[in-house]
Coordinates of C-alpha atoms in Angstrom, one line a residue:
M6 CA -5.4 -13.2 -16.3
F7 CA -3.1 -10.4 -15.4
K8 CA -1.4 -8.9 -18.4
K9 CA 2.4 -8.7 -18.3
R10 CA 3.6 -5.1 -17.5
N11 CA 7.3 -4.6 -17.2
I12 CA 7.9 -1.0 -18.2
I13 CA 7.9 1.7 -15.6
K14 CA 6.1 4.9 -16.6
R15 CA 7.8 7.8 -14.9
T16 CA 4.9 10.0 -13.5
C17 CA 4.2 13.1 -11.4
A18 CA 4.7 15.1 -14.6
V19 CA 8.5 14.9 -14.5
F20 CA 9.4 12.6 -17.3
L21 CA 8.2 9.3 -18.8
G22 CA 10.7 6.5 -18.5
I23 CA 14.3 6.4 -19.7
G24 CA 16.1 3.9 -21.8
L25 CA 17.8 1.2 -19.7
L26 CA 21.4 0.8 -20.8
A27 CA 23.2 -2.5 -21.3
T28 CA 24.4 -3.9 -18.0
S29 CA 28.0 -3.3 -17.1
S30 CA 30.2 -5.9 -15.4
L31 CA 29.9 -5.5 -11.6
T32 CA 31.8 -7.2 -8.8
A33 CA 29.4 -9.3 -6.7
Y34 CA 29.3 -9.0 -2.9
A35 CA 31.3 -5.7 -3.0
R36 CA 30.8 -3.1 -0.4
T37 CA 32.1 -0.5 -2.8
Y38 CA 30.6 0.2 -6.2
S39 CA 32.2 2.6 -8.6
D40 CA 29.7 2.9 -11.4
I41 CA 27.6 5.9 -10.2
D42 CA 27.6 7.5 -13.7
Y43 CA 26.0 4.4 -15.2
I44 CA 23.5 3.7 -12.4
M45 CA 22.3 7.4 -12.3
S46 CA 22.5 8.1 -16.0
G47 CA 19.4 10.1 -17.2
I48 CA 17.9 10.3 -13.8
K49 CA 16.7 13.8 -13.1
I50 CA 16.6 15.3 -9.6
N51 CA 14.6 18.5 -9.0
I52 CA 15.5 20.5 -5.9
P53 CA 15.4 24.3 -6.6
Q54 CA 18.4 26.1 -5.2
T55 CA 16.9 29.5 -4.9
L56 CA 15.5 31.1 -1.8
K57 CA 11.7 30.3 -1.6
I58 CA 9.3 29.5 1.2
A59 CA 7.6 26.3 0.3
S60 CA 5.3 25.9 3.3
P61 CA 3.2 27.8 3.9
T62 CA 2.8 28.7 0.3
Q63 CA 1.3 32.0 1.2
N64 CA 0.4 34.1 4.2
V65 CA -1.8 32.0 6.4
T66 CA -4.0 32.2 9.5
T67 CA -4.0 29.5 12.1
T68 CA -5.1 28.8 15.7
A69 CA -1.9 26.7 16.3
S70 CA 0.8 27.9 18.7
N71 CA 3.6 26.7 16.4
Y72 CA 4.4 26.4 12.7
Y73 CA 6.9 24.3 10.7
I74 CA 8.2 26.6 7.9
T75 CA 10.1 24.9 5.1
G76 CA 11.6 25.9 1.8
T77 CA 14.6 26.0 -0.5
S78 CA 17.7 28.1 -0.6
N79 CA 21.1 28.5 -2.3
P80 CA 23.4 26.1 -0.4
N81 CA 26.4 28.3 -1.1
Y82 CA 25.2 31.1 1.1
N83 CA 24.3 31.4 4.8
L84 CA 20.5 31.5 5.6
T85 CA 18.9 33.5 8.4
C86 CA 15.4 34.0 9.7
N87 CA 14.7 37.4 11.3
G88 CA 18.4 37.7 11.7
Y89 CA 19.1 34.3 13.3
N90 CA 20.9 31.5 11.5
V91 CA 18.7 28.7 10.4
S92 CA 20.4 25.5 11.6
A93 CA 18.3 22.8 9.8
V94 CA 19.6 23.3 6.3
G95 CA 20.4 20.4 3.9
K96 CA 23.4 20.0 1.6
Q97 CA 21.2 21.0 -1.3
G98 CA 19.7 24.0 0.4
T99 CA 16.4 22.8 1.7
F100 CA 15.6 24.2 5.1
A101 CA 13.1 24.0 8.0
T102 CA 12.5 26.0 11.1
Y103 CA 9.9 25.5 13.9
V104 CA 8.6 28.8 15.1
D105 CA 6.5 29.8 18.2
L106 CA 3.6 32.0 17.2
D107 CA 2.3 35.0 19.2
Y108 CA -1.3 36.0 18.9
G109 CA -1.8 38.3 15.9
V110 CA 0.5 38.7 12.9
N111 CA 3.9 37.0 13.0
T112 CA 6.4 38.1 10.2
Y113 CA 9.3 35.9 9.2
T114 CA 11.9 37.1 6.8
F115 CA 14.5 34.8 5.4
E116 CA 17.7 36.2 3.9
Q117 CA 20.9 35.0 2.2
D118 CA 24.2 36.6 1.7
D119 CA 23.6 37.1 -2.0
G120 CA 20.8 39.5 -1.1
S121 CA 17.9 37.1 -1.7
T122 CA 14.9 37.5 0.7
A123 CA 11.6 35.8 1.2
T124 CA 8.9 36.8 3.7
V125 CA 5.8 35.1 5.1
K126 CA 3.2 36.3 7.5
I127 CA 1.5 33.8 9.9
T128 CA -1.5 35.1 11.9
R129 CA -2.4 33.3 15.1
S130 CA -6.1 33.9 15.8
G131 CA -8.3 33.2 18.8
S132 CA -7.3 31.2 21.8
G133 CA -6.8 27.8 20.0
G134 CA -10.6 27.3 19.6
T135 CA -12.3 24.6 17.6
S136 CA -12.0 24.6 13.9
T137 CA -15.1 25.2 11.7
T138 CA -16.3 24.0 8.3
N139 CA -18.9 25.0 5.7
S140 CA -19.0 21.8 3.7
L141 CA -20.0 18.1 3.9
S142 CA -17.5 15.3 4.2
K143 CA -17.3 11.5 4.9
L144 CA -20.6 10.8 3.1
T145 CA -21.8 7.2 3.2
P146 CA -21.3 5.0 1.4
E147 CA -17.7 5.8 0.7
Y148 CA -17.4 2.6 -1.4
K149 CA -19.7 0.6 -3.6
S150 CA -22.2 -1.0 -1.2
A151 CA -24.9 -3.6 -1.5
F152 CA -28.1 -3.6 0.6
V153 CA -31.2 -5.7 0.7
S154 CA -34.7 -4.2 0.4
G155 CA -36.5 -3.8 3.7
E156 CA -33.3 -3.7 5.8
E157 CA -32.4 -0.8 7.9
V158 CA -29.2 1.1 6.9
T159 CA -27.5 4.0 8.7
L160 CA -26.5 7.0 6.5
T161 CA -23.9 9.4 8.0
C162 CA -21.9 12.4 7.1
V163 CA -19.9 15.2 8.7
A164 CA -21.5 18.7 8.4
P165 CA -21.2 22.1 10.0
S166 CA -23.3 22.2 13.2
G167 CA -26.4 24.3 12.7
S168 CA -26.9 23.1 9.1
S169 CA -29.8 21.2 7.6
V170 CA -28.8 18.0 5.8
T171 CA -30.9 15.6 3.7
A172 CA -30.1 12.5 1.6
T173 CA -31.9 11.3 -1.4
L174 CA -32.0 7.7 -2.7
M175 CA -34.3 6.4 -5.5
G176 CA -36.5 9.5 -5.2
E177 CA -36.9 9.2 -1.4
T178 CA -35.5 12.0 0.7
Y179 CA -34.4 11.5 4.3
S180 CA -33.4 14.1 7.0
L181 CA -30.1 13.6 8.9
Q182 CA -29.8 14.9 12.4
P183 CA -26.7 15.9 14.4
V184 CA -25.6 13.2 16.9
A185 CA -24.6 15.8 19.5
I186 CA -25.0 19.6 19.9
A187 CA -22.1 21.8 19.1
S188 CA -21.4 25.5 18.3
D189 CA -22.4 26.7 14.8
G190 CA -20.0 25.7 12.1
V191 CA -18.1 23.1 14.2
P192 CA -17.8 19.8 12.2
A193 CA -20.5 17.5 13.6
N194 CA -21.6 13.9 12.9
Y195 CA -25.0 13.7 11.3
K196 CA -26.9 10.4 10.8
T197 CA -30.3 8.9 10.0
V198 CA -31.5 5.3 9.8
I199 CA -33.5 4.4 6.6
T200 CA -35.3 1.4 5.3
V201 CA -33.8 0.3 2.0
P202 CA -36.4 0.9 -0.8
Y203 CA -38.1 -2.0 -2.4
V204 CA -36.9 -3.5 -5.7
S205 CA -38.1 -6.6 -7.5
S206 CA -34.7 -7.3 -9.1
I207 CA -31.1 -6.2 -8.4
K208 CA -30.8 -2.5 -9.1
D209 CA -27.9 -0.1 -9.2
A210 CA -29.4 3.0 -7.5
G211 CA -26.3 5.1 -8.2
K212 CA -24.9 7.5 -5.7
I213 CA -26.8 9.0 -2.7
K214 CA -27.4 12.7 -3.2
Y215 CA -26.8 14.9 -0.1
T216 CA -28.2 18.4 0.2
M217 CA -26.9 20.9 2.8
K218 CA -28.5 24.2 3.7
Y219 CA -26.3 26.5 5.8
N220 CA -26.0 30.2 6.3
G221 CA -28.6 30.9 3.6
N222 CA -26.7 28.7 1.0
T223 CA -27.7 25.4 -0.5
K224 CA -25.0 22.9 -1.6
T225 CA -25.3 19.4 -3.1
Y226 CA -22.9 16.5 -2.8
N227 CA -22.8 12.9 -4.0
S228 CA -21.5 9.9 -2.1
S229 CA -18.3 8.4 -3.4
G230 CA -19.8 4.9 -3.6
N231 CA -22.8 3.6 -5.5
V232 CA -25.7 1.8 -3.9
L233 CA -26.6 -1.7 -5.2
I234 CA -30.1 -2.8 -4.0
Y235 CA -31.2 -6.5 -3.8
P236 CA -34.8 -7.7 -3.6
P237 CA -36.1 -8.7 -0.2
N238 CA -34.6 -11.8 1.5
S239 CA -31.7 -11.9 -1.0
T240 CA -28.2 -13.1 -0.1
I241 CA -25.4 -10.7 -1.1
Y242 CA -22.4 -12.4 -2.6
V243 CA -19.0 -10.6 -3.0
Q244 CA -15.9 -11.4 -4.9
V245 CA -12.4 -10.4 -3.8
S246 CA -11.3 -7.7 -6.3
E247 CA -7.8 -6.9 -5.1
P248 CA -4.7 -9.1 -5.6
T249 CA -4.6 -9.9 -1.8
T250 CA -7.0 -8.5 0.8
P251 CA -6.8 -9.0 4.6
I252 CA -9.8 -10.3 6.5
H253 CA -10.1 -9.1 10.1
N254 CA -11.6 -10.8 13.2
V255 CA -13.0 -7.6 14.4
H256 CA -14.5 -4.9 12.1
N257 CA -12.8 -1.9 13.8
D258 CA -9.4 -3.4 14.5
I259 CA -7.1 -3.6 11.4
N260 CA -4.3 -5.2 13.5
N261 CA -6.4 -8.2 14.4
V262 CA -6.0 -10.1 11.1
M263 CA -7.7 -13.5 10.5
G264 CA -5.8 -14.0 7.2
A265 CA -5.4 -12.8 3.7
V266 CA -7.5 -13.9 0.7
R267 CA -6.7 -13.8 -3.0
Q268 CA -8.4 -12.1 -5.9
G269 CA -11.4 -14.2 -7.3
G270 CA -12.5 -15.8 -4.1
V271 CA -16.2 -15.6 -3.3
D272 CA -18.3 -15.6 -0.1
Y273 CA -21.6 -14.3 1.1
V274 CA -22.4 -11.4 3.4
V275 CA -23.9 -11.9 6.9
D276 CA -23.5 -8.4 8.3
Q277 CA -22.0 -5.0 7.3
T278 CA -20.8 -1.6 8.5
S279 CA -20.3 1.5 6.4
D280 CA -16.9 0.3 5.2
K281 CA -16.8 -3.5 5.8
Y282 CA -18.7 -6.7 5.1
K283 CA -18.9 -9.5 7.6
L284 CA -18.6 -12.8 5.6
S285 CA -19.9 -16.3 6.3
C286 CA -16.3 -17.3 7.1
G287 CA -16.6 -15.2 10.2
G288 CA -14.2 -12.4 9.2
W289 CA -14.7 -8.7 8.1
I290 CA -13.4 -7.5 4.8
A291 CA -13.1 -4.0 3.5
K292 CA -15.7 -3.0 0.9
N293 CA -13.0 -1.4 -1.3
G294 CA -11.4 -4.9 -1.6
V295 CA -14.4 -6.7 -3.0
E296 CA -17.2 -6.3 -5.6
P297 CA -20.8 -7.5 -5.2
I298 CA -21.4 -10.3 -7.7
Q299 CA -24.5 -12.0 -9.1
N300 CA -25.3 -15.5 -10.2
V301 CA -22.7 -17.2 -8.2
K302 CA -22.4 -20.2 -5.8
V303 CA -20.1 -20.7 -2.9
T304 CA -20.7 -24.4 -2.2
N305 CA -17.7 -26.2 -3.8
N306 CA -17.9 -29.9 -4.6
V307 CA -14.4 -30.9 -5.7
D308 CA -14.4 -33.6 -8.4
E309 CA -10.9 -33.4 -9.8
I310 CA -7.4 -32.9 -8.2
N311 CA -4.2 -32.7 -10.1
F312 CA -0.5 -32.3 -9.2
T313 CA 2.2 -30.8 -11.5
R314 CA 5.8 -29.7 -11.2
T315 CA 7.3 -26.7 -12.9
M316 CA 10.9 -25.3 -13.0
N317 CA 10.4 -23.1 -10.0
G318 CA 7.6 -24.8 -8.0
E319 CA 4.8 -27.2 -7.8
M320 CA 1.0 -26.8 -8.1
I321 CA -2.0 -28.7 -6.8
T322 CA -5.3 -27.8 -8.5
F323 CA -8.8 -28.5 -7.1
T324 CA -11.5 -28.3 -9.8
G325 CA -15.1 -28.1 -8.5
S326 CA -18.4 -26.3 -8.6
A327 CA -17.5 -22.9 -7.1
R328 CA -14.6 -20.7 -5.9
P329 CA -15.1 -20.0 -2.2
L330 CA -12.6 -18.3 0.0
V331 CA -9.4 -20.1 1.1
I332 CA -7.3 -18.7 4.0
S333 CA -3.8 -20.1 4.1
S334 CA -0.9 -20.0 6.5
Q335 CA 2.6 -21.3 6.5
T336 CA 5.1 -22.4 9.1
S337 CA 8.7 -23.7 8.7
D338 CA 7.5 -27.2 8.0
S339 CA 3.9 -27.0 6.8
I340 CA 1.2 -25.1 4.7
E341 CA -2.3 -25.0 6.0
L342 CA -5.4 -24.3 3.9
K343 CA -8.8 -23.6 5.4
M344 CA -11.1 -24.1 2.3
Y345 CA -14.5 -22.7 3.1
H346 CA -17.7 -24.3 1.8
T347 CA -15.6 -27.1 0.2
K348 CA -16.2 -30.8 0.2
G349 CA -14.9 -33.8 -1.8
I350 CA -11.2 -33.7 -0.9
T351 CA -10.5 -37.1 0.6
S352 CA -7.0 -37.5 -0.7
L353 CA -4.4 -36.0 -3.0
P354 CA -3.2 -37.7 -6.2
S355 CA -0.4 -40.3 -6.0
S356 CA 1.7 -38.2 -8.3
I357 CA 2.4 -36.0 -5.3
N358 CA 5.0 -38.6 -4.4
N359 CA 7.1 -37.0 -7.0
S360 CA 7.2 -33.7 -5.1
K361 CA 10.5 -32.2 -4.2
V362 CA 9.1 -30.5 -1.1
I363 CA 5.9 -32.2 0.1
K364 CA 6.5 -35.0 2.7
S365 CA 2.9 -35.8 3.6
Y366 CA -0.6 -34.3 4.1
D367 CA -3.7 -34.5 6.3
V368 CA -7.3 -33.7 5.2
V369 CA -10.1 -33.0 7.7
E370 CA -13.6 -32.2 6.4
K371 CA -15.8 -30.1 8.7
S372 CA -19.4 -29.0 8.2
D373 CA -18.5 -25.6 6.7
Y374 CA -14.9 -26.0 5.5
T375 CA -12.1 -28.5 4.7
F376 CA -8.8 -28.2 6.5
L377 CA -5.8 -29.4 4.4
T378 CA -2.3 -29.6 6.0
I379 CA 0.7 -30.1 3.8
Y380 CA 3.9 -31.1 5.5
L381 CA 7.2 -30.0 4.0
K382 CA 10.5 -31.9 3.7
D383 CA 12.5 -28.9 2.3
K384 CA 12.6 -25.1 2.7
I385 CA 10.3 -23.2 0.3
S386 CA 10.1 -19.6 -0.7
G387 CA 6.3 -19.4 -0.1
H388 CA 3.0 -20.3 -1.6
V389 CA -0.1 -18.7 -3.1
V390 CA -3.7 -19.6 -3.6
E391 CA -5.2 -18.6 -7.0
Y392 CA -8.5 -18.9 -8.8
N393 CA -9.3 -19.7 -12.5
D394 CA -13.1 -20.1 -13.0
N395 CA -14.0 -22.9 -10.6
T396 CA -10.5 -24.2 -10.2
I397 CA -8.6 -23.4 -7.0
S398 CA -4.8 -23.7 -7.3
L399 CA -2.1 -23.9 -4.6
Y400 CA 1.3 -23.0 -6.0
I401 CA 4.3 -23.8 -3.9
K402 CA 7.4 -21.9 -4.8
Y403 CA 10.9 -23.4 -4.5
Q404 CA 13.4 -21.5 -2.4
A405 CA 15.6 -19.4 -4.7
R406 CA 19.4 -19.5 -4.0
L407 CA 22.4 -17.5 -5.2
S408 CA 24.1 -18.7 -8.4
S409 CA 27.6 -20.0 -8.5
D410 CA 28.8 -17.1 -10.7
P411 CA 30.4 -14.6 -8.3
N412 CA 29.8 -11.8 -10.8
K413 CA 26.1 -12.6 -11.2
P414 CA 25.0 -13.9 -7.8
L415 CA 21.4 -13.1 -8.5
E416 CA 21.1 -14.9 -11.8
G417 CA 17.9 -16.9 -11.8
I418 CA 16.3 -14.7 -9.1
T419 CA 13.4 -12.4 -9.9
I420 CA 12.8 -9.2 -7.9
A421 CA 9.6 -7.2 -8.2
I422 CA 9.7 -3.5 -7.4
D423 CA 6.9 -1.1 -6.7
P424 CA 7.8 2.6 -6.9
G425 CA 5.4 3.9 -4.2
H426 CA 2.7 6.5 -5.1
G427 CA 2.9 8.2 -8.5
G428 CA 0.4 9.5 -11.0
T429 CA -2.0 11.8 -9.3
D430 CA -0.7 10.6 -5.9
L431 CA 2.4 12.6 -5.0
G432 CA 2.9 10.9 -1.7
A433 CA 4.5 13.1 1.0
T434 CA 5.5 16.4 -0.6
G435 CA 8.3 17.0 2.0
V436 CA 10.3 20.2 2.7
T437 CA 10.0 21.5 -0.9
H438 CA 6.3 21.0 -0.9
T439 CA 5.4 21.0 -4.6
S440 CA 8.3 23.2 -5.8
G441 CA 10.7 20.2 -5.9
D442 CA 10.6 16.4 -5.9
S443 CA 8.0 14.8 -3.9
E444 CA 8.0 11.2 -2.5
C445 CA 6.8 9.8 -5.8
H446 CA 9.7 11.3 -7.7
I447 CA 12.2 9.9 -5.3
T448 CA 10.7 6.4 -5.4
A449 CA 10.5 6.4 -9.2
N450 CA 14.2 7.5 -9.5
T451 CA 15.3 4.9 -6.9
A452 CA 13.3 2.2 -8.7
I453 CA 15.1 3.0 -12.0
A454 CA 18.6 2.9 -10.3
L455 CA 17.7 -0.2 -8.3
K456 CA 16.6 -2.0 -11.5
R457 CA 20.0 -1.3 -13.1
R458 CA 21.9 -2.4 -10.0
L459 CA 20.1 -5.7 -9.6
E460 CA 20.2 -6.5 -13.3
G461 CA 24.0 -5.9 -13.2
L462 CA 24.1 -8.6 -10.5
G463 CA 22.2 -11.0 -12.7
A464 CA 18.6 -10.6 -11.4
T465 CA 15.5 -10.4 -13.5
V466 CA 13.7 -7.2 -12.4
I467 CA 10.0 -6.4 -12.7
V468 CA 9.0 -2.8 -12.0
A469 CA 5.3 -2.1 -11.5
T470 CA 3.6 0.2 -14.1
I471 CA 2.6 3.4 -12.5
E472 CA -0.4 5.1 -14.2
S473 CA 0.2 8.8 -15.1
D474 CA -3.4 10.0 -14.8
R475 CA -4.7 8.4 -11.7
K476 CA -3.9 6.8 -8.4
T477 CA -2.4 3.4 -9.3
P478 CA -4.6 0.4 -8.2
Y479 CA -3.1 -2.2 -5.9
E480 CA -3.5 -4.7 -8.7
Y481 CA -0.8 -2.9 -10.8
R482 CA 1.5 -2.7 -7.8
M483 CA 1.2 -6.2 -6.4
E484 CA 0.1 -8.6 -9.2
P485 CA 3.3 -8.5 -11.2
A486 CA 5.1 -10.2 -8.3
F487 CA 2.6 -13.0 -8.4
F488 CA 2.4 -13.2 -12.2
H489 CA 6.2 -13.5 -12.6
R490 CA 6.6 -15.7 -9.5
A491 CA 9.0 -13.2 -8.1
D492 CA 11.5 -14.3 -5.4
M493 CA 11.2 -11.0 -3.6
F494 CA 8.9 -7.9 -3.6
M495 CA 9.6 -4.5 -2.3
S496 CA 7.5 -1.3 -2.3
L497 CA 9.7 1.8 -2.1
H498 CA 8.5 4.8 0.0
C499 CA 9.7 7.8 1.9
N500 CA 8.7 8.7 5.4
S501 CA 7.2 11.9 6.7
V502 CA 6.1 13.3 10.1
G503 CA 4.2 16.3 11.2
G504 CA 5.1 18.9 13.8
D505 CA 8.7 19.7 14.4
A506 CA 10.3 17.2 12.0
R507 CA 13.8 18.6 12.0
K508 CA 15.2 15.6 13.9
A509 CA 13.1 12.8 12.3
Q510 CA 15.5 10.6 10.5
G511 CA 16.3 7.0 9.5
T512 CA 15.3 4.0 7.5
E513 CA 12.7 1.4 8.5
I514 CA 11.2 -1.6 6.8
Y515 CA 7.8 -3.2 7.2
Y516 CA 6.8 -6.8 6.6
Y517 CA 3.6 -8.8 7.4
Y518 CA 4.6 -12.5 7.5
G519 CA 7.0 -13.3 10.3
R520 CA 9.1 -15.5 8.0
H521 CA 9.9 -12.4 5.9
K522 CA 11.6 -10.6 8.9
P523 CA 15.1 -12.0 8.0
A524 CA 15.0 -10.4 4.5
A525 CA 13.8 -7.1 6.0
E526 CA 16.6 -7.1 8.6
S527 CA 19.2 -7.9 6.0
I528 CA 18.2 -5.2 3.6
L529 CA 17.8 -2.6 6.5
D530 CA 21.3 -3.4 7.8
N531 CA 22.8 -3.0 4.4
I532 CA 21.0 0.3 3.6
I533 CA 22.3 1.7 6.8
A534 CA 25.9 0.5 6.1
H535 CA 25.9 2.2 2.7
T536 CA 24.0 5.4 3.5
G537 CA 24.9 6.1 7.2
R538 CA 21.3 6.8 8.0
K539 CA 19.9 6.0 11.4
R540 CA 18.7 2.4 11.8
R541 CA 15.1 2.4 12.9
K542 CA 13.6 -1.0 12.9
A543 CA 12.2 -3.9 10.8
L544 CA 8.6 -3.9 11.9
Q545 CA 5.6 -6.2 11.4
S546 CA 2.8 -4.3 9.7
V547 CA -0.6 -4.6 8.1
Y548 CA 0.3 -2.5 4.9
R549 CA -1.6 -4.0 2.0
V550 CA 1.5 -4.4 -0.2
T551 CA 3.2 -6.7 2.3
Y552 CA 0.5 -9.4 2.0
N553 CA 2.5 -11.5 -0.4
S554 CA 2.7 -15.1 0.8
L555 CA 4.7 -16.2 -2.2
A556 CA 8.1 -14.6 -1.3
P557 CA 9.6 -12.0 1.1
A558 CA 7.6 -8.8 0.7
M559 CA 8.5 -5.5 2.3
L560 CA 7.6 -1.8 2.4
V561 CA 10.9 0.1 2.5
E562 CA 10.7 3.6 4.1
M563 CA 14.0 4.9 2.9
G564 CA 14.1 8.1 4.9
F565 CA 12.2 11.3 5.9
V566 CA 11.3 13.8 3.2
S567 CA 10.1 16.1 6.0
T568 CA 13.6 16.6 7.3
P569 CA 15.9 18.9 5.2
M570 CA 19.2 17.0 5.9
E571 CA 17.7 13.6 5.1
Y572 CA 15.6 14.8 2.1
D573 CA 18.7 16.4 0.5
E574 CA 20.9 13.3 1.1
M575 CA 18.3 10.8 0.0
N576 CA 17.3 12.7 -3.1
S577 CA 20.8 13.2 -4.5
R578 CA 22.9 11.2 -7.0
Q579 CA 25.1 9.8 -4.3
G580 CA 22.1 9.2 -1.9
I581 CA 20.1 7.2 -4.4
F582 CA 23.3 5.3 -5.5
N583 CA 24.1 4.4 -1.9
T584 CA 20.5 3.3 -1.2
V585 CA 20.3 0.9 -4.1
N586 CA 23.7 -0.5 -3.3
G587 CA 22.5 -1.2 0.2
I588 CA 19.3 -2.9 -1.0
A589 CA 21.3 -5.0 -3.5
D590 CA 23.8 -6.1 -0.9
G591 CA 21.0 -6.9 1.5
I592 CA 19.3 -9.1 -1.0
I593 CA 22.5 -11.0 -1.7
E594 CA 23.1 -11.4 2.0
Y595 CA 19.6 -12.8 2.6
F596 CA 19.8 -15.3 -0.2
R597 CA 23.3 -16.3 0.9
Q598 CA 21.8 -17.3 4.3
V599 CA 18.8 -19.3 3.1

């Protein structure tokens, strides 16, 4: 069971949390909010306003013909580069310029009217030749992987061409060979095919040790993932370890989605690549979304079915002998469950006649799955499949609606917020690089302000806990929305682009389920109305955090941190205030329409 976590830990070494003040009285549906001091109280924004080149951080050599130089400056003074005015300067002094590089040393001196100067030298070498390396990368397995004794497995890595590479597993050493011939030092794919060593019982063989000899030096590396070895002729079973994980029809096409499965579901492996397992259900699942599991069955003989109603939804539980995968889908008038390796469902209990939303159902039992279709008589927010030991539950969430109190229109509605990135993951560093706020700081500040705004409108707000000392797992970001049966989920992010980013601007929102597009469109339109940013699009995506079938789920790209003007506006008291007001009005507008 997921433990309740409802306190945001401010990370990225800025500050940890701030006290949330009592909610002030706000006017619902208003396009103008006048409480910026309350909403932004205690929120710290860090944009240095002294002249400094942020990127590159020091003199640099490159083979590129152009370079995007960014930094900070005093917004009260004019800024020049080699005597020419810098046009891309934000209101808080961040700047960017895209320069053409001549061969040899290029010197760029930035000056302000107060006498401040900053200089960087960028050397363009060669004729744009191929880059080189002196280390190993992309060592397989990248994730914990299970193999069966006697099977053939391909080990791969990227190494400098001309190097000698070996891999050691359980005391056996194997030589990797380059796939193609390249000039010395150029990154090259190396591989070898090995026969998995024999074991009589399941053994965790640990990480594979890679040894590289190059230019008279010897270096050793370990694979990121451990190797779990099964005895000959064994079947590998895996259990979904992430809150929601997509299954793909084709192993190398992430956009070709078969469906999404929930944490706890089990299936067995019929094939695998370096990063995915093919399951008996026919789909491919990422190895970092599952865990190999022992002493488990997938054949599910259901012997008990129950129906219950709660305040905000209804639940059908199927208790049986296993917890195989269930892939679900939803239309405007039905929910469909494909319950793999499941038998024994001939009918649903008569108590289902007390349902507020279920009109009827059909059950079709096939040789390897049972197909259950539930027809709806009223609009619902969504549904979710969950596992508890050998009980599979289908929870159907009622559609939330605005309250009758005009000052608290969101009363009774729960909103879950994920401040994107955080901890050791800064996200996009933007025009200040690491000298000022990065993406994670902006999303954390926005989440705090948004929580206050929504609570003032009556909502219950759940903010995901962001770990301060590591990259936060998807479980901490996504599971609170399921645990609290949230009526909406949004993951806050900032956009970034490479190359000449001076004109990149605007807000865009991503969703996965087509039925979530109206919510995304409503929030996008209102952010634009409040901030004046360019309206990009509401787009269907395959981002992991958008796989929430229970309620509208979105990834909100608020603006570009790689563009000085947008970075300075978005990361300001007024910018954050405008953003959260737009999101709040968009939420109200969406629930007014349903």
